[in-house]
């Protein structure tokens, strides 16, 4: 049985940073499409590659919006695994809850079932294979993410979670090792010592043994967007192919800034200080002369966070909202099409911010 409260041991786990499916739009390298760069000046490079560097050419994919959502959610979950799991395991159902209180209930009967994770629908098949629990999350045709849970007692009680991105039966793997959490250990009362042997306990000593109270936070949906009135705008440098397709960095920055200014925001151009909108466009040209661009818009901020593997708070970059898509058109119409797509994403951001501040 997998039941228990489990804490991730990162030093024993294998957590590759770049794990995932091969992107639909990547083909064999060598044809010279260019990337606009990373995720802002404070970032360490992102999906777009190094600033001003070359990337592999691509062709437009046929992934649906829901498929893209599923892919993004599952990939993020694998790359940033839960630090704590609470598992309730019964013959009929297994409920898994992370440290954020997000739960999923799975039925290990080998039948496909529909579940919703963070508002995204999934088809999931769960079955038991001996002492293992195998969960397949369907992303799209010929693509699944498989979780295999097992428990070992060879080196003490551990929960082993193996994850694999399956594309036609093969793909990247990761292995996580969880150990019993504090609450699990506390659930077994210690053997009482003789009263005479017990050392005196002071109120201060008793207080030091208590776990620290959890830090208070705002639990309201969209709380991270409440009070947001000022934004920076940073459009990443465009590659030569993007320029050849008619895209202009200054025009894109002006269009995004105007959208935000018209909505009442104070806007700082070419700025990645504090909270800012980051735009990245990667373009290529097809043999037919058609221009194809992948464009992404992020709302980033910076915050201090106490990481489980670090002994003091550090400054981290946080993605609050992200939208992205692929567009193709003839060169004469391409800049306008990409501009409209970016403005549409900015409008979605504004809708979410307004909803949070009502």
XYZ file of C-alpha atoms in Angstrom:
358
model
C 0.000 0.000 0.000
C 1.199 3.507 -0.836
C -0.685 5.314 1.932
C 1.234 7.866 3.955
C 2.677 11.351 4.061
C 5.794 11.574 1.927
C 8.518 14.233 1.577
C 10.690 14.523 -1.558
C 14.378 13.700 -1.104
C 16.022 15.633 -3.931
C 19.504 14.280 -3.270
C 18.307 10.726 -3.979
C 16.071 11.686 -6.908
C 16.844 12.029 -10.607
C 15.226 15.238 -11.820
C 16.446 16.227 -15.314
C 15.660 19.895 -15.994
C 14.911 19.516 -19.705
C 12.706 16.425 -19.517
C 9.713 16.408 -21.866
C 8.472 15.573 -25.337
C 10.328 16.752 -28.402
C 8.600 19.944 -29.523
C 6.272 19.461 -32.499
C 7.877 22.310 -34.416
C 11.480 21.126 -34.166
C 13.011 19.241 -37.079
C 16.594 18.281 -37.884
C 19.017 21.157 -37.224
C 20.902 23.039 -39.865
C 18.497 25.244 -41.821
C 19.060 28.538 -40.038
C 15.918 29.733 -38.226
C 16.829 32.192 -35.493
C 15.685 32.567 -31.949
C 14.867 35.786 -30.234
C 16.572 34.698 -26.996
C 15.721 33.809 -23.431
C 13.101 34.817 -20.927
C 14.234 38.318 -20.091
C 17.543 39.641 -18.867
C 17.272 38.113 -15.419
C 16.394 34.678 -16.767
C 18.934 31.935 -17.281
C 17.787 31.244 -20.841
C 14.490 29.619 -21.611
C 12.488 27.955 -24.284
C 13.758 30.394 -26.889
C 17.460 29.543 -26.386
C 20.319 31.915 -25.609
C 19.949 35.589 -26.348
C 20.508 36.212 -30.044
C 21.566 32.583 -30.732
C 20.478 30.188 -33.440
C 17.769 27.584 -32.986
C 16.559 24.638 -34.989
C 14.040 25.310 -37.793
C 10.462 24.267 -37.313
C 7.212 23.713 -39.083
C 3.771 24.515 -37.619
C 2.218 21.758 -35.494
C -1.374 20.649 -35.324
C -1.696 20.593 -31.557
C -5.057 21.732 -30.224
C -5.413 24.312 -27.454
C -6.429 21.651 -24.897
C -3.562 19.376 -25.964
C -1.166 22.284 -25.446
C -2.631 22.935 -21.995
C -2.237 19.296 -21.019
C 1.325 19.223 -22.282
C 2.267 22.404 -20.457
C 0.697 21.344 -17.154
C 2.182 17.835 -17.099
C 5.637 18.990 -18.206
C 5.712 21.665 -15.496
C 4.589 19.133 -12.905
C 7.341 16.674 -13.860
C 10.063 19.335 -13.936
C 8.920 20.775 -10.593
C 7.659 17.777 -8.590
C 5.602 18.199 -5.418
C 7.748 18.544 -2.303
C 5.149 16.598 -0.291
C 2.526 13.987 -1.131
C -0.331 12.708 0.995
C -1.662 9.421 -0.371
C -4.839 7.633 0.696
C -4.793 4.147 -0.846
C -7.843 1.881 -0.810
C -8.687 -1.047 -3.109
C -11.241 1.049 -4.998
C -9.512 4.451 -5.194
C -6.211 6.226 -4.654
C -6.248 9.914 -3.689
C -3.023 11.904 -4.083
C -2.720 15.396 -2.563
C 0.268 17.748 -2.857
C 1.507 20.411 -0.437
C -0.731 23.018 -2.114
C -3.853 21.014 -1.257
C -4.457 20.008 -4.894
C -5.935 16.492 -5.041
C -6.694 13.880 -7.667
C -8.613 10.663 -7.138
C -7.767 7.723 -9.390
C -9.549 4.380 -9.759
C -7.131 1.468 -10.363
C -9.512 -0.630 -12.466
C -7.647 -0.350 -15.793
C -10.459 1.677 -17.358
C -10.077 5.093 -18.928
C -11.634 7.849 -16.837
C -11.952 11.607 -17.147
C -10.483 13.887 -14.489
C -9.806 17.619 -14.311
C -6.471 19.022 -13.080
C -6.260 22.781 -12.532
C -9.169 23.293 -14.910
C -7.677 21.126 -17.668
C -9.476 17.885 -18.683
C -7.484 14.639 -18.899
C -8.159 11.049 -19.858
C -6.407 8.798 -17.336
C -5.990 5.040 -17.009
C -4.910 3.603 -13.654
C -4.073 -0.010 -12.849
C -2.153 -2.081 -10.318
C 0.782 -4.171 -11.505
C 1.700 -6.299 -8.519
C 2.854 -3.842 -5.838
C 3.081 -1.010 -8.363
C 0.454 1.587 -9.231
C 0.658 2.651 -12.898
C -1.082 5.863 -14.021
C -1.178 6.936 -17.701
C -2.148 10.541 -18.485
C -3.089 10.950 -22.147
C -1.778 14.194 -23.628
C -2.703 13.656 -27.280
C -2.526 10.910 -29.887
C 0.587 8.733 -29.402
C 1.679 10.788 -26.366
C 1.260 9.825 -22.713
C 2.937 10.633 -19.414
C 3.222 7.520 -17.241
C 3.639 7.575 -13.463
C 4.632 4.372 -11.673
C 4.367 4.397 -7.873
C 5.962 1.740 -5.679
C 7.079 1.371 -2.111
C 10.366 -0.085 -0.937
C 11.705 -1.103 2.463
C 15.221 -2.120 1.390
C 16.799 1.101 2.704
C 13.999 2.157 4.993
C 10.493 2.979 3.897
C 10.507 4.965 0.649
C 7.984 5.888 -2.018
C 9.491 5.621 -5.507
C 7.784 7.602 -8.281
C 9.057 6.915 -11.794
C 7.851 9.192 -14.591
C 8.239 8.678 -18.331
C 7.172 10.744 -21.341
C 5.936 8.073 -23.754
C 5.897 8.932 -27.444
C 5.267 5.781 -29.457
C 6.493 3.696 -26.529
C 9.713 5.553 -25.606
C 10.842 8.850 -24.102
C 12.526 10.787 -21.291
C 12.476 9.430 -17.732
C 12.732 10.814 -14.202
C 12.869 9.124 -10.803
C 11.738 10.645 -7.545
C 12.392 9.295 -4.080
C 10.048 10.251 -1.257
C 10.620 9.457 2.393
C 8.165 9.486 5.311
C 7.173 13.037 6.237
C 7.252 14.508 9.735
C 3.591 13.769 10.314
C 4.060 10.102 9.394
C 6.865 9.697 11.902
C 4.883 11.514 14.580
C 1.926 9.200 14.057
C 3.815 6.359 15.813
C 4.037 7.190 19.517
C 7.473 6.620 21.052
C 7.988 4.083 23.821
C 7.516 5.817 27.132
C 10.692 6.143 29.196
C 10.665 5.617 32.990
C 9.545 8.749 34.748
C 12.736 8.956 36.790
C 14.923 8.913 33.650
C 13.071 11.699 31.868
C 14.963 15.017 31.885
C 13.123 18.068 33.152
C 11.248 19.899 30.400
C 11.001 23.660 30.471
C 8.387 25.712 28.637
C 11.117 27.140 26.386
C 12.379 23.662 25.466
C 8.864 22.457 24.721
C 8.287 25.485 22.542
C 11.490 24.821 20.578
C 10.283 21.314 19.762
C 7.087 22.560 18.157
C 7.178 22.987 14.363
C 7.055 26.614 13.188
C 3.620 27.977 12.390
C 2.931 28.126 8.645
C 3.411 31.576 7.140
C 0.131 33.345 6.468
C -0.791 33.940 2.830
C -3.730 35.253 0.808
C -5.707 32.189 -0.384
C -8.043 34.058 -2.730
C -7.985 32.986 -6.403
C -5.891 35.441 -8.399
C -4.455 36.999 -5.229
C -1.059 37.345 -6.939
C -2.641 39.871 -9.347
C -4.415 42.048 -6.765
C -3.051 45.584 -6.564
C -1.106 45.343 -9.831
C -0.951 48.830 -11.372
C 2.519 49.169 -12.917
C 4.179 46.883 -15.475
C 7.409 46.744 -17.413
C 7.454 45.597 -21.042
C 10.327 43.679 -22.577
C 10.248 42.370 -26.161
C 13.153 40.022 -26.831
C 15.506 40.779 -29.709
C 14.188 39.404 -33.007
C 16.188 37.072 -35.213
C 17.067 37.798 -38.843
C 14.264 35.558 -40.122
C 11.673 37.395 -38.015
C 12.870 40.709 -39.455
C 12.737 39.242 -42.980
C 9.106 38.297 -42.297
C 8.306 41.930 -41.512
C 8.418 41.862 -37.702
C 9.814 44.887 -35.884
C 10.804 44.852 -32.218
C 9.995 48.520 -31.582
C 6.552 48.242 -33.206
C 5.692 45.180 -31.131
C 6.858 46.889 -27.922
C 4.809 50.005 -28.741
C 1.676 47.958 -29.495
C 1.922 45.960 -26.257
C 2.677 49.090 -24.212
C -0.291 50.957 -25.698
C -2.627 48.065 -24.884
C -1.522 48.179 -21.257
C -1.541 51.977 -21.035
C -5.077 52.150 -22.454
C -6.119 49.725 -19.717
C -4.856 52.130 -17.061
C -1.431 50.673 -16.275
C 1.707 52.669 -15.720
C 4.110 51.157 -18.280
C 7.918 51.063 -18.292
C 9.316 50.171 -21.732
C 12.304 47.873 -22.164
C 12.213 46.984 -18.481
C 12.375 43.664 -16.631
C 12.386 45.225 -13.154
C 9.785 44.065 -10.643
C 6.689 42.797 -12.532
C 6.786 42.867 -16.336
C 5.354 41.502 -19.574
C 7.895 39.517 -21.585
C 7.396 38.784 -25.310
C 9.434 36.231 -27.270
C 9.013 35.527 -31.004
C 10.834 32.796 -32.966
C 10.388 32.773 -36.745
C 11.331 30.675 -39.745
C 10.543 30.636 -43.434
C 9.229 27.639 -45.361
C 10.289 26.662 -48.860
C 6.940 27.920 -50.154
C 7.791 31.415 -48.908
C 5.364 31.220 -45.975
C 6.527 32.760 -42.688
C 5.907 30.806 -39.468
C 6.316 32.267 -35.980
C 6.025 30.860 -32.481
C 5.126 33.706 -30.123
C 4.837 33.638 -26.322
C 3.782 36.231 -23.762
C 4.643 35.870 -20.072
C 3.728 37.948 -17.036
C 6.762 37.667 -14.760
C 7.550 38.966 -11.307
C 10.340 38.481 -8.791
C 9.937 37.252 -5.237
C 11.959 35.817 -2.394
C 11.232 32.172 -1.634
C 12.488 29.564 0.814
C 13.432 26.558 -1.296
C 13.405 23.064 0.175
C 17.035 22.468 -0.841
C 18.439 25.842 0.264
C 19.088 27.121 3.777
C 17.891 30.700 3.272
C 15.428 32.617 1.061
C 16.575 33.450 -2.470
C 15.354 35.741 -5.242
C 13.403 33.808 -7.882
C 11.611 34.656 -11.106
C 7.933 33.698 -11.049
C 5.690 33.197 -14.079
C 2.215 34.479 -13.165
C 0.524 34.015 -16.565
C 1.643 32.546 -19.893
C 0.043 32.280 -23.307
C 1.610 31.177 -26.584
C 0.753 30.080 -30.101
C 1.975 29.497 -33.655
C 0.940 31.508 -36.711
C 1.765 31.223 -40.416
C 1.069 33.588 -43.306
C 2.649 35.206 -46.339
C 5.387 37.734 -45.458
C 3.266 40.754 -46.345
C 0.609 39.831 -43.776
C 2.781 38.153 -41.168
C 3.646 41.123 -38.951
C -0.010 42.071 -38.635
C -1.062 38.505 -37.820
C 1.570 38.112 -35.103
C 0.755 41.553 -33.694
C -2.940 40.697 -33.438
C -2.096 37.403 -31.739
C 0.069 39.148 -29.150
C -2.563 41.816 -28.508
C -5.148 39.072 -28.004
C -2.971 37.481 -25.329
C -2.465 40.849 -23.623
C -6.259 41.259 -23.557
C -6.533 37.862 -21.836
C -3.987 38.984 -19.244
C -5.968 42.161 -18.635
C -9.176 40.186 -18.201
C -7.567 38.013 -15.525
C -6.093 41.020 -13.713
C -9.424 42.881 -13.754
C -11.255 39.791 -12.461
C -8.807 39.449 -9.565
C -9.186 43.115 -8.586
C -12.997 43.234 -8.547
